[in-house]
Amino acid sequence: MAELVPFAVPIESDKTLLVWQLSSGPTAEALHHSLFTAFSQFGLLYSVRVFPNAAVAHPGFYAVIKFYSARAARRAQKACDRKQLFQKSPVKVRLGTRHKAVQHQALALNSSRCQELANYYFGFNGWSKRIIKLQELSDLEERENEDSMVPLPKQSLKFFCALEVMLPAYDCSSPGIGLVEEPVDKVEEESGKIAVEYRPSEDIIDVRCKEELHGLIQVHCSPWKQYGQEEEEYLSDFSLEEEEFRLPELD
């Protein structure tokens, strides 16, 4: 059975592994490297986060590992649970189970994450993208109100983009559109610049009306900051099917 891997931040519990009984000898940075090396053999990882045990527990660490693929997470859990991996004592690995009452909205992946995911599944040279249309919509309201006595201030930066993703090996392509918007005052406070890439071609489409957008994949309007942020780990939202995850108390 095929698995659908969306271009979104993985928040599902069946893509999240909880790893504990990690040794207290190595540093958190060394454990992060060891965990990434061990678990990335089973699939592309979104994140590996290492945390110290609670003060009431024995010294050591535990980790939260997120896969893009639920199938890869299951394989990793079965292969790594109660194995020594990179330390002398075995570790315990369980799939996280999220409480049904807790729901979090999925965030879209930023550009670099999308390219990483596409490279993993399609190969570095297995896909390409082409910008069909890139247009700034920030000043549309000003132009529509040129005859007005009081000009409207420019409140935000807004861009429209239509692009096409192509898979040559499968002889298929997928067009899509998206909008992004951010208040001007917030953008000016950022220490950086907004950069876009535009590759002109003979078949550029001037998208101006809804009829011309028919059949395109539509992406909802989102702020710039969403694409640079990482998702927060809601550790309290996860539990394990076995109570043994509870760290032992010090005597």
PDB file of C-alpha atoms in Angstrom:
ATOM      1  CA  MET A   1       0.000   0.000   0.000  1.00  0.00           C
ATOM      2  CA  ALA A   2       1.343   3.401  -1.007  1.00  0.00           C
ATOM      3  CA  GLU A   3       1.885   6.082   1.625  1.00  0.00           C
ATOM      4  CA  LEU A   4       1.086   9.759   1.112  1.00  0.00           C
ATOM      5  CA  VAL A   5       3.869  12.010   2.408  1.00  0.00           C
ATOM      6  CA  PRO A   6       2.620  15.624   2.451  1.00  0.00           C
ATOM      7  CA  PHE A   7       4.869  18.668   2.182  1.00  0.00           C
ATOM      8  CA  ALA A   8       3.969  19.755   5.707  1.00  0.00           C
ATOM      9  CA  VAL A   9       5.522  19.737   9.163  1.00  0.00           C
ATOM     10  CA  PRO A  10       4.907  16.215  10.549  1.00  0.00           C
ATOM     11  CA  ILE A  11       2.765  16.443  13.675  1.00  0.00           C
ATOM     12  CA  GLU A  12       1.108  13.011  13.585  1.00  0.00           C
ATOM     13  CA  SER A  13       1.858  10.693  16.491  1.00  0.00           C
ATOM     14  CA  ASP A  14       2.617   7.746  14.181  1.00  0.00           C
ATOM     15  CA  LYS A  15       5.543   9.735  12.767  1.00  0.00           C
ATOM     16  CA  THR A  16       6.992  10.544  16.200  1.00  0.00           C
ATOM     17  CA  LEU A  17       9.333   8.301  18.173  1.00  0.00           C
ATOM     18  CA  LEU A  18      10.136   8.680  21.856  1.00  0.00           C
ATOM     19  CA  VAL A  19      13.552   7.323  22.806  1.00  0.00           C
ATOM     20  CA  TRP A  20      14.706   7.031  26.396  1.00  0.00           C
ATOM     21  CA  GLN A  21      17.226   5.359  28.687  1.00  0.00           C
ATOM     22  CA  LEU A  22      19.964   7.238  26.858  1.00  0.00           C
ATOM     23  CA  SER A  23      23.304   7.305  28.651  1.00  0.00           C
ATOM     24  CA  SER A  24      24.339  10.311  30.710  1.00  0.00           C
ATOM     25  CA  GLY A  25      27.963  10.028  29.564  1.00  0.00           C
ATOM     26  CA  PRO A  26      27.868  11.770  26.149  1.00  0.00           C
ATOM     27  CA  THR A  27      26.823  15.373  25.714  1.00  0.00           C
ATOM     28  CA  ALA A  28      23.447  16.266  24.262  1.00  0.00           C
ATOM     29  CA  GLU A  29      25.180  17.327  21.025  1.00  0.00           C
ATOM     30  CA  ALA A  30      26.959  13.960  20.730  1.00  0.00           C
ATOM     31  CA  LEU A  31      23.710  12.086  21.391  1.00  0.00           C
ATOM     32  CA  HIS A  32      21.953  14.180  18.746  1.00  0.00           C
ATOM     33  CA  HIS A  33      24.568  13.150  16.176  1.00  0.00           C
ATOM     34  CA  SER A  34      24.400   9.467  17.183  1.00  0.00           C
ATOM     35  CA  LEU A  35      20.593   9.402  17.097  1.00  0.00           C
ATOM     36  CA  PHE A  36      20.467  11.135  13.728  1.00  0.00           C
ATOM     37  CA  THR A  37      22.971   8.660  12.267  1.00  0.00           C
ATOM     38  CA  ALA A  38      21.137   5.626  13.655  1.00  0.00           C
ATOM     39  CA  PHE A  39      17.569   6.595  12.768  1.00  0.00           C
ATOM     40  CA  SER A  40      18.146   8.316   9.428  1.00  0.00           C
ATOM     41  CA  GLN A  41      18.912   4.874   7.999  1.00  0.00           C
ATOM     42  CA  PHE A  42      15.165   4.184   8.031  1.00  0.00           C
ATOM     43  CA  GLY A  43      13.936   7.352   6.328  1.00  0.00           C
ATOM     44  CA  LEU A  44      14.239  11.108   6.072  1.00  0.00           C
ATOM     45  CA  LEU A  45      14.113  12.817   9.472  1.00  0.00           C
ATOM     46  CA  TYR A  46      12.391  16.127  10.117  1.00  0.00           C
ATOM     47  CA  SER A  47      13.918  16.683  13.553  1.00  0.00           C
ATOM     48  CA  VAL A  48      15.867  15.096  16.391  1.00  0.00           C
ATOM     49  CA  ARG A  49      15.558  16.773  19.772  1.00  0.00           C
ATOM     50  CA  VAL A  50      17.425  15.668  22.899  1.00  0.00           C
ATOM     51  CA  PHE A  51      16.325  16.599  26.430  1.00  0.00           C
ATOM     52  CA  PRO A  52      17.807  15.931  29.890  1.00  0.00           C
ATOM     53  CA  ASN A  53      15.823  13.712  32.224  1.00  0.00           C
ATOM     54  CA  ALA A  54      13.732  15.352  34.901  1.00  0.00           C
ATOM     55  CA  ALA A  55      15.453  16.231  38.158  1.00  0.00           C
ATOM     56  CA  VAL A  56      13.599  13.451  40.011  1.00  0.00           C
ATOM     57  CA  ALA A  57      14.908  10.799  37.596  1.00  0.00           C
ATOM     58  CA  HIS A  58      18.282   9.179  37.113  1.00  0.00           C
ATOM     59  CA  PRO A  59      20.828  11.247  35.130  1.00  0.00           C
ATOM     60  CA  GLY A  60      20.530  10.778  31.410  1.00  0.00           C
ATOM     61  CA  PHE A  61      18.612  11.934  28.371  1.00  0.00           C
ATOM     62  CA  TYR A  62      15.573  11.178  26.277  1.00  0.00           C
ATOM     63  CA  ALA A  63      14.793  12.189  22.698  1.00  0.00           C
ATOM     64  CA  VAL A  64      11.889  13.010  20.398  1.00  0.00           C
ATOM     65  CA  ILE A  65      12.440  12.041  16.761  1.00  0.00           C
ATOM     66  CA  LYS A  66      10.117  13.025  13.925  1.00  0.00           C
ATOM     67  CA  PHE A  67       9.945  11.285  10.550  1.00  0.00           C
ATOM     68  CA  TYR A  68       8.148  12.499   7.449  1.00  0.00           C
ATOM     69  CA  SER A  69       6.910   8.947   6.859  1.00  0.00           C
ATOM     70  CA  ALA A  70       4.816   6.907   9.298  1.00  0.00           C
ATOM     71  CA  ARG A  71       6.036   3.709   7.626  1.00  0.00           C
ATOM     72  CA  ALA A  72       9.664   4.688   8.231  1.00  0.00           C
ATOM     73  CA  ALA A  73       8.896   5.509  11.869  1.00  0.00           C
ATOM     74  CA  ARG A  74       7.354   2.062  12.417  1.00  0.00           C
ATOM     75  CA  ARG A  75      10.359   0.325  10.857  1.00  0.00           C
ATOM     76  CA  ALA A  76      12.723   2.327  13.044  1.00  0.00           C
ATOM     77  CA  GLN A  77      10.755   1.538  16.198  1.00  0.00           C
ATOM     78  CA  LYS A  78      10.753  -2.211  15.565  1.00  0.00           C
ATOM     79  CA  ALA A  79      14.424  -2.316  14.590  1.00  0.00           C
ATOM     80  CA  CYS A  80      15.815  -0.094  17.357  1.00  0.00           C
ATOM     81  CA  ASP A  81      13.697  -0.887  20.427  1.00  0.00           C
ATOM     82  CA  ARG A  82      15.712  -2.608  23.171  1.00  0.00           C
ATOM     83  CA  LYS A  83      18.881  -2.479  21.058  1.00  0.00           C
ATOM     84  CA  GLN A  84      22.211  -1.058  22.163  1.00  0.00           C
ATOM     85  CA  LEU A  85      22.660   1.033  19.003  1.00  0.00           C
ATOM     86  CA  PHE A  86      25.528   3.391  19.915  1.00  0.00           C
ATOM     87  CA  GLN A  87      25.794   2.741  23.700  1.00  0.00           C
ATOM     88  CA  LYS A  88      26.489  -0.227  25.970  1.00  0.00           C
ATOM     89  CA  SER A  89      22.968  -0.415  27.407  1.00  0.00           C
ATOM     90  CA  PRO A  90      19.809  -0.896  25.284  1.00  0.00           C
ATOM     91  CA  VAL A  91      17.492   2.001  24.590  1.00  0.00           C
ATOM     92  CA  LYS A  92      13.711   1.947  24.537  1.00  0.00           C
ATOM     93  CA  VAL A  93      11.820   3.259  21.526  1.00  0.00           C
ATOM     94  CA  ARG A  94       8.065   3.751  21.259  1.00  0.00           C
ATOM     95  CA  LEU A  95       5.702   5.423  18.863  1.00  0.00           C
ATOM     96  CA  GLY A  96       4.050   8.445  20.452  1.00  0.00           C
ATOM     97  CA  THR A  97       0.288   8.483  20.921  1.00  0.00           C
ATOM     98  CA  ARG A  98      -1.351  11.886  20.925  1.00  0.00           C
ATOM     99  CA  HIS A  99      -4.375  12.543  23.116  1.00  0.00           C
ATOM    100  CA  LYS A 100      -7.479  12.735  20.918  1.00  0.00           C
ATOM    101  CA  ALA A 101      -8.627  16.011  22.478  1.00  0.00           C
ATOM    102  CA  VAL A 102      -5.460  17.811  21.377  1.00  0.00           C
ATOM    103  CA  GLN A 103      -5.329  19.085  17.793  1.00  0.00           C
ATOM    104  CA  HIS A 104      -2.712  21.298  16.194  1.00  0.00           C
ATOM    105  CA  GLN A 105      -2.859  22.854  12.751  1.00  0.00           C
ATOM    106  CA  ALA A 106      -0.183  21.583  10.381  1.00  0.00           C
ATOM    107  CA  LEU A 107       2.348  24.122   9.150  1.00  0.00           C
ATOM    108  CA  ALA A 108       3.641  24.234   5.595  1.00  0.00           C
ATOM    109  CA  LEU A 109       7.320  23.385   5.101  1.00  0.00           C
ATOM    110  CA  ASN A 110       9.697  26.165   4.209  1.00  0.00           C
ATOM    111  CA  SER A 111      11.456  26.161   0.843  1.00  0.00           C
ATOM    112  CA  SER A 112      14.635  24.393   1.944  1.00  0.00           C
ATOM    113  CA  ARG A 113      12.668  21.641   3.682  1.00  0.00           C
ATOM    114  CA  CYS A 114      10.501  21.136   0.581  1.00  0.00           C
ATOM    115  CA  GLN A 115      13.590  20.775  -1.597  1.00  0.00           C
ATOM    116  CA  GLU A 116      15.140  18.340   0.886  1.00  0.00           C
ATOM    117  CA  LEU A 117      12.002  16.189   0.852  1.00  0.00           C
ATOM    118  CA  ALA A 118      11.738  16.269  -2.953  1.00  0.00           C
ATOM    119  CA  ASN A 119      15.420  15.373  -3.340  1.00  0.00           C
ATOM    120  CA  TYR A 120      15.011  12.413  -0.998  1.00  0.00           C
ATOM    121  CA  TYR A 121      12.065  10.817  -2.797  1.00  0.00           C
ATOM    122  CA  PHE A 122      12.634  11.927  -6.413  1.00  0.00           C
ATOM    123  CA  GLY A 123      16.405  12.236  -6.470  1.00  0.00           C
ATOM    124  CA  PHE A 124      18.512  15.386  -6.786  1.00  0.00           C
ATOM    125  CA  ASN A 125      18.073  15.461 -10.566  1.00  0.00           C
ATOM    126  CA  GLY A 126      14.646  13.836 -10.543  1.00  0.00           C
ATOM    127  CA  TRP A 127      12.556  17.005 -10.405  1.00  0.00           C
ATOM    128  CA  SER A 128      12.591  20.666 -11.339  1.00  0.00           C
ATOM    129  CA  LYS A 129      10.450  23.750 -10.836  1.00  0.00           C
ATOM    130  CA  ARG A 130       9.562  26.721 -13.009  1.00  0.00           C
ATOM    131  CA  ILE A 131       8.014  30.023 -11.951  1.00  0.00           C
ATOM    132  CA  ILE A 132       5.108  30.778 -14.275  1.00  0.00           C
ATOM    133  CA  LYS A 133       4.014  34.073 -12.794  1.00  0.00           C
ATOM    134  CA  LEU A 134       5.309  36.269  -9.997  1.00  0.00           C
ATOM    135  CA  GLN A 135       3.403  39.429  -9.204  1.00  0.00           C
ATOM    136  CA  GLU A 136       3.379  41.922  -6.349  1.00  0.00           C
ATOM    137  CA  LEU A 137      -0.161  42.641  -5.173  1.00  0.00           C
ATOM    138  CA  SER A 138       0.775  45.109  -2.434  1.00  0.00           C
ATOM    139  CA  ASP A 139      -0.170  48.243  -4.363  1.00  0.00           C
ATOM    140  CA  LEU A 140      -3.393  46.994  -5.985  1.00  0.00           C
ATOM    141  CA  GLU A 141      -5.590  48.873  -3.528  1.00  0.00           C
ATOM    142  CA  GLU A 142      -3.621  52.064  -4.117  1.00  0.00           C
ATOM    143  CA  ARG A 143      -4.032  51.787  -7.878  1.00  0.00           C
ATOM    144  CA  GLU A 144      -7.734  51.065  -7.534  1.00  0.00           C
ATOM    145  CA  ASN A 145      -8.111  54.221  -5.434  1.00  0.00           C
ATOM    146  CA  GLU A 146      -5.940  56.582  -7.476  1.00  0.00           C
ATOM    147  CA  ASP A 147      -8.902  58.953  -7.933  1.00  0.00           C
ATOM    148  CA  SER A 148      -9.679  58.967  -4.231  1.00  0.00           C
ATOM    149  CA  MET A 149      -9.123  62.183  -2.287  1.00  0.00           C
ATOM    150  CA  VAL A 150      -7.249  60.375   0.480  1.00  0.00           C
ATOM    151  CA  PRO A 151      -4.732  57.764  -0.737  1.00  0.00           C
ATOM    152  CA  LEU A 152      -4.608  54.522   1.179  1.00  0.00           C
ATOM    153  CA  PRO A 153      -1.360  53.812   3.035  1.00  0.00           C
ATOM    154  CA  LYS A 154       0.597  50.728   2.050  1.00  0.00           C
ATOM    155  CA  GLN A 155      -0.279  48.312   4.842  1.00  0.00           C
ATOM    156  CA  SER A 156       1.528  45.131   3.843  1.00  0.00           C
ATOM    157  CA  LEU A 157       3.658  43.298   1.314  1.00  0.00           C
ATOM    158  CA  LYS A 158       1.724  40.753  -0.693  1.00  0.00           C
ATOM    159  CA  PHE A 159       2.963  38.537  -3.509  1.00  0.00           C
ATOM    160  CA  PHE A 160       1.236  36.093  -5.835  1.00  0.00           C
ATOM    161  CA  CYS A 161       3.192  33.215  -7.362  1.00  0.00           C
ATOM    162  CA  ALA A 162       2.224  30.505  -9.850  1.00  0.00           C
ATOM    163  CA  LEU A 163       4.754  27.753 -10.475  1.00  0.00           C
ATOM    164  CA  GLU A 164       5.046  24.304 -11.982  1.00  0.00           C
ATOM    165  CA  VAL A 165       6.841  21.274 -10.551  1.00  0.00           C
ATOM    166  CA  MET A 166       7.983  18.718 -13.139  1.00  0.00           C
ATOM    167  CA  LEU A 167       8.965  15.042 -12.770  1.00  0.00           C
ATOM    168  CA  PRO A 168      10.730  14.096 -16.037  1.00  0.00           C
ATOM    169  CA  ALA A 169      11.106  10.406 -15.180  1.00  0.00           C
ATOM    170  CA  TYR A 170       7.331  10.074 -14.781  1.00  0.00           C
ATOM    171  CA  ASP A 171       6.463  12.458 -17.625  1.00  0.00           C
ATOM    172  CA  CYS A 172       4.165  14.512 -15.399  1.00  0.00           C
ATOM    173  CA  SER A 173       3.947  17.970 -13.918  1.00  0.00           C
ATOM    174  CA  SER A 174       1.888  19.758 -11.289  1.00  0.00           C
ATOM    175  CA  PRO A 175       1.083  23.490 -11.366  1.00  0.00           C
ATOM    176  CA  GLY A 176       0.241  25.435  -8.226  1.00  0.00           C
ATOM    177  CA  ILE A 177      -0.429  28.923  -6.911  1.00  0.00           C
ATOM    178  CA  GLY A 178       0.149  30.647  -3.600  1.00  0.00           C
ATOM    179  CA  LEU A 179      -0.182  33.979  -1.808  1.00  0.00           C
ATOM    180  CA  VAL A 180       2.017  35.329   0.952  1.00  0.00           C
ATOM    181  CA  GLU A 181       1.494  38.495   2.975  1.00  0.00           C
ATOM    182  CA  GLU A 182       3.246  40.289   5.825  1.00  0.00           C
ATOM    183  CA  PRO A 183       2.686  43.721   7.420  1.00  0.00           C
ATOM    184  CA  VAL A 184       5.251  46.281   6.265  1.00  0.00           C
ATOM    185  CA  ASP A 185       6.246  47.361   9.786  1.00  0.00           C
ATOM    186  CA  LYS A 186       7.107  43.788  10.742  1.00  0.00           C
ATOM    187  CA  VAL A 187       9.084  43.188   7.578  1.00  0.00           C
ATOM    188  CA  GLU A 188      11.110  46.368   8.104  1.00  0.00           C
ATOM    189  CA  GLU A 189      12.049  45.224  11.591  1.00  0.00           C
ATOM    190  CA  GLU A 190      13.595  42.007  10.300  1.00  0.00           C
ATOM    191  CA  SER A 191      17.355  42.003   9.803  1.00  0.00           C
ATOM    192  CA  GLY A 192      17.378  40.615   6.281  1.00  0.00           C
ATOM    193  CA  LYS A 193      15.962  40.917   2.814  1.00  0.00           C
ATOM    194  CA  ILE A 194      13.213  39.120   0.933  1.00  0.00           C
ATOM    195  CA  ALA A 195      14.603  37.453  -2.181  1.00  0.00           C
ATOM    196  CA  VAL A 196      12.719  35.841  -5.062  1.00  0.00           C
ATOM    197  CA  GLU A 197      13.904  33.931  -8.125  1.00  0.00           C
ATOM    198  CA  TYR A 198      12.352  34.550 -11.523  1.00  0.00           C
ATOM    199  CA  ARG A 199      13.267  32.640 -14.686  1.00  0.00           C
ATOM    200  CA  PRO A 200      11.549  34.094 -17.749  1.00  0.00           C
ATOM    201  CA  SER A 201      10.317  31.825 -20.533  1.00  0.00           C
ATOM    202  CA  GLU A 202       8.303  32.189 -23.723  1.00  0.00           C
ATOM    203  CA  ASP A 203       5.179  30.583 -22.296  1.00  0.00           C
ATOM    204  CA  ILE A 204       4.698  32.906 -19.304  1.00  0.00           C
ATOM    205  CA  ILE A 205       1.060  33.139 -18.338  1.00  0.00           C
ATOM    206  CA  ASP A 206      -0.360  36.451 -17.172  1.00  0.00           C
ATOM    207  CA  VAL A 207      -2.744  35.291 -14.467  1.00  0.00           C
ATOM    208  CA  ARG A 208      -5.363  37.970 -13.854  1.00  0.00           C
ATOM    209  CA  CYS A 209      -8.746  36.356 -13.262  1.00  0.00           C
ATOM    210  CA  LYS A 210     -10.236  33.362 -11.460  1.00  0.00           C
ATOM    211  CA  GLU A 211     -11.018  31.524 -14.700  1.00  0.00           C
ATOM    212  CA  GLU A 212      -7.332  31.383 -15.563  1.00  0.00           C
ATOM    213  CA  LEU A 213      -6.567  29.829 -12.158  1.00  0.00           C
ATOM    214  CA  HIS A 214      -8.922  26.902 -12.750  1.00  0.00           C
ATOM    215  CA  GLY A 215      -7.192  23.561 -12.238  1.00  0.00           C
ATOM    216  CA  LEU A 216      -4.240  24.937 -10.326  1.00  0.00           C
ATOM    217  CA  ILE A 217      -3.333  23.732  -6.878  1.00  0.00           C
ATOM    218  CA  GLN A 218      -4.235  26.600  -4.568  1.00  0.00           C
ATOM    219  CA  VAL A 219      -2.273  27.459  -1.439  1.00  0.00           C
ATOM    220  CA  HIS A 220      -3.817  29.644   1.255  1.00  0.00           C
ATOM    221  CA  CYS A 221      -2.400  33.061   2.048  1.00  0.00           C
ATOM    222  CA  SER A 222       0.186  32.898   4.835  1.00  0.00           C
ATOM    223  CA  PRO A 223       2.634  35.252   6.585  1.00  0.00           C
ATOM    224  CA  TRP A 224       6.343  35.155   5.771  1.00  0.00           C
ATOM    225  CA  LYS A 225       7.306  34.255   9.317  1.00  0.00           C
ATOM    226  CA  GLN A 226       5.494  30.907   9.084  1.00  0.00           C
ATOM    227  CA  TYR A 227       8.064  29.598   6.619  1.00  0.00           C
ATOM    228  CA  GLY A 228      11.048  30.338   8.812  1.00  0.00           C
ATOM    229  CA  GLN A 229       9.756  28.954  12.078  1.00  0.00           C
ATOM    230  CA  GLU A 230       9.998  25.468  13.438  1.00  0.00           C
ATOM    231  CA  GLU A 231       7.084  23.735  15.053  1.00  0.00           C
ATOM    232  CA  GLU A 232       6.974  23.568  18.836  1.00  0.00           C
ATOM    233  CA  GLU A 233       7.216  20.179  20.454  1.00  0.00           C
ATOM    234  CA  TYR A 234       4.120  19.528  22.539  1.00  0.00           C
ATOM    235  CA  LEU A 235       5.612  16.858  24.775  1.00  0.00           C
ATOM    236  CA  SER A 236       2.669  16.964  27.131  1.00  0.00           C
ATOM    237  CA  ASP A 237       0.401  15.983  24.243  1.00  0.00           C
ATOM    238  CA  PHE A 238       2.091  12.623  23.841  1.00  0.00           C
ATOM    239  CA  SER A 239       1.895   9.510  25.919  1.00  0.00           C
ATOM    240  CA  LEU A 240       3.108   5.947  25.418  1.00  0.00           C
ATOM    241  CA  GLU A 241       1.156   2.758  25.219  1.00  0.00           C
ATOM    242  CA  GLU A 242       3.232   1.409  28.092  1.00  0.00           C
ATOM    243  CA  GLU A 243       3.731   3.020  31.470  1.00  0.00           C
ATOM    244  CA  GLU A 244       7.410   2.071  31.414  1.00  0.00           C
ATOM    245  CA  PHE A 245       8.186   5.405  29.727  1.00  0.00           C
ATOM    246  CA  ARG A 246       7.840   7.010  33.134  1.00  0.00           C
ATOM    247  CA  LEU A 247      11.353   7.700  34.292  1.00  0.00           C
ATOM    248  CA  PRO A 248      12.335   6.000  37.575  1.00  0.00           C
ATOM    249  CA  GLU A 249      12.518   8.156  40.636  1.00  0.00           C
ATOM    250  CA  LEU A 250      15.742   8.521  42.533  1.00  0.00           C
ATOM    251  CA  ASP A 251      15.973   6.612  45.793  1.00  0.00           C
TER     252      ASP A 251
END
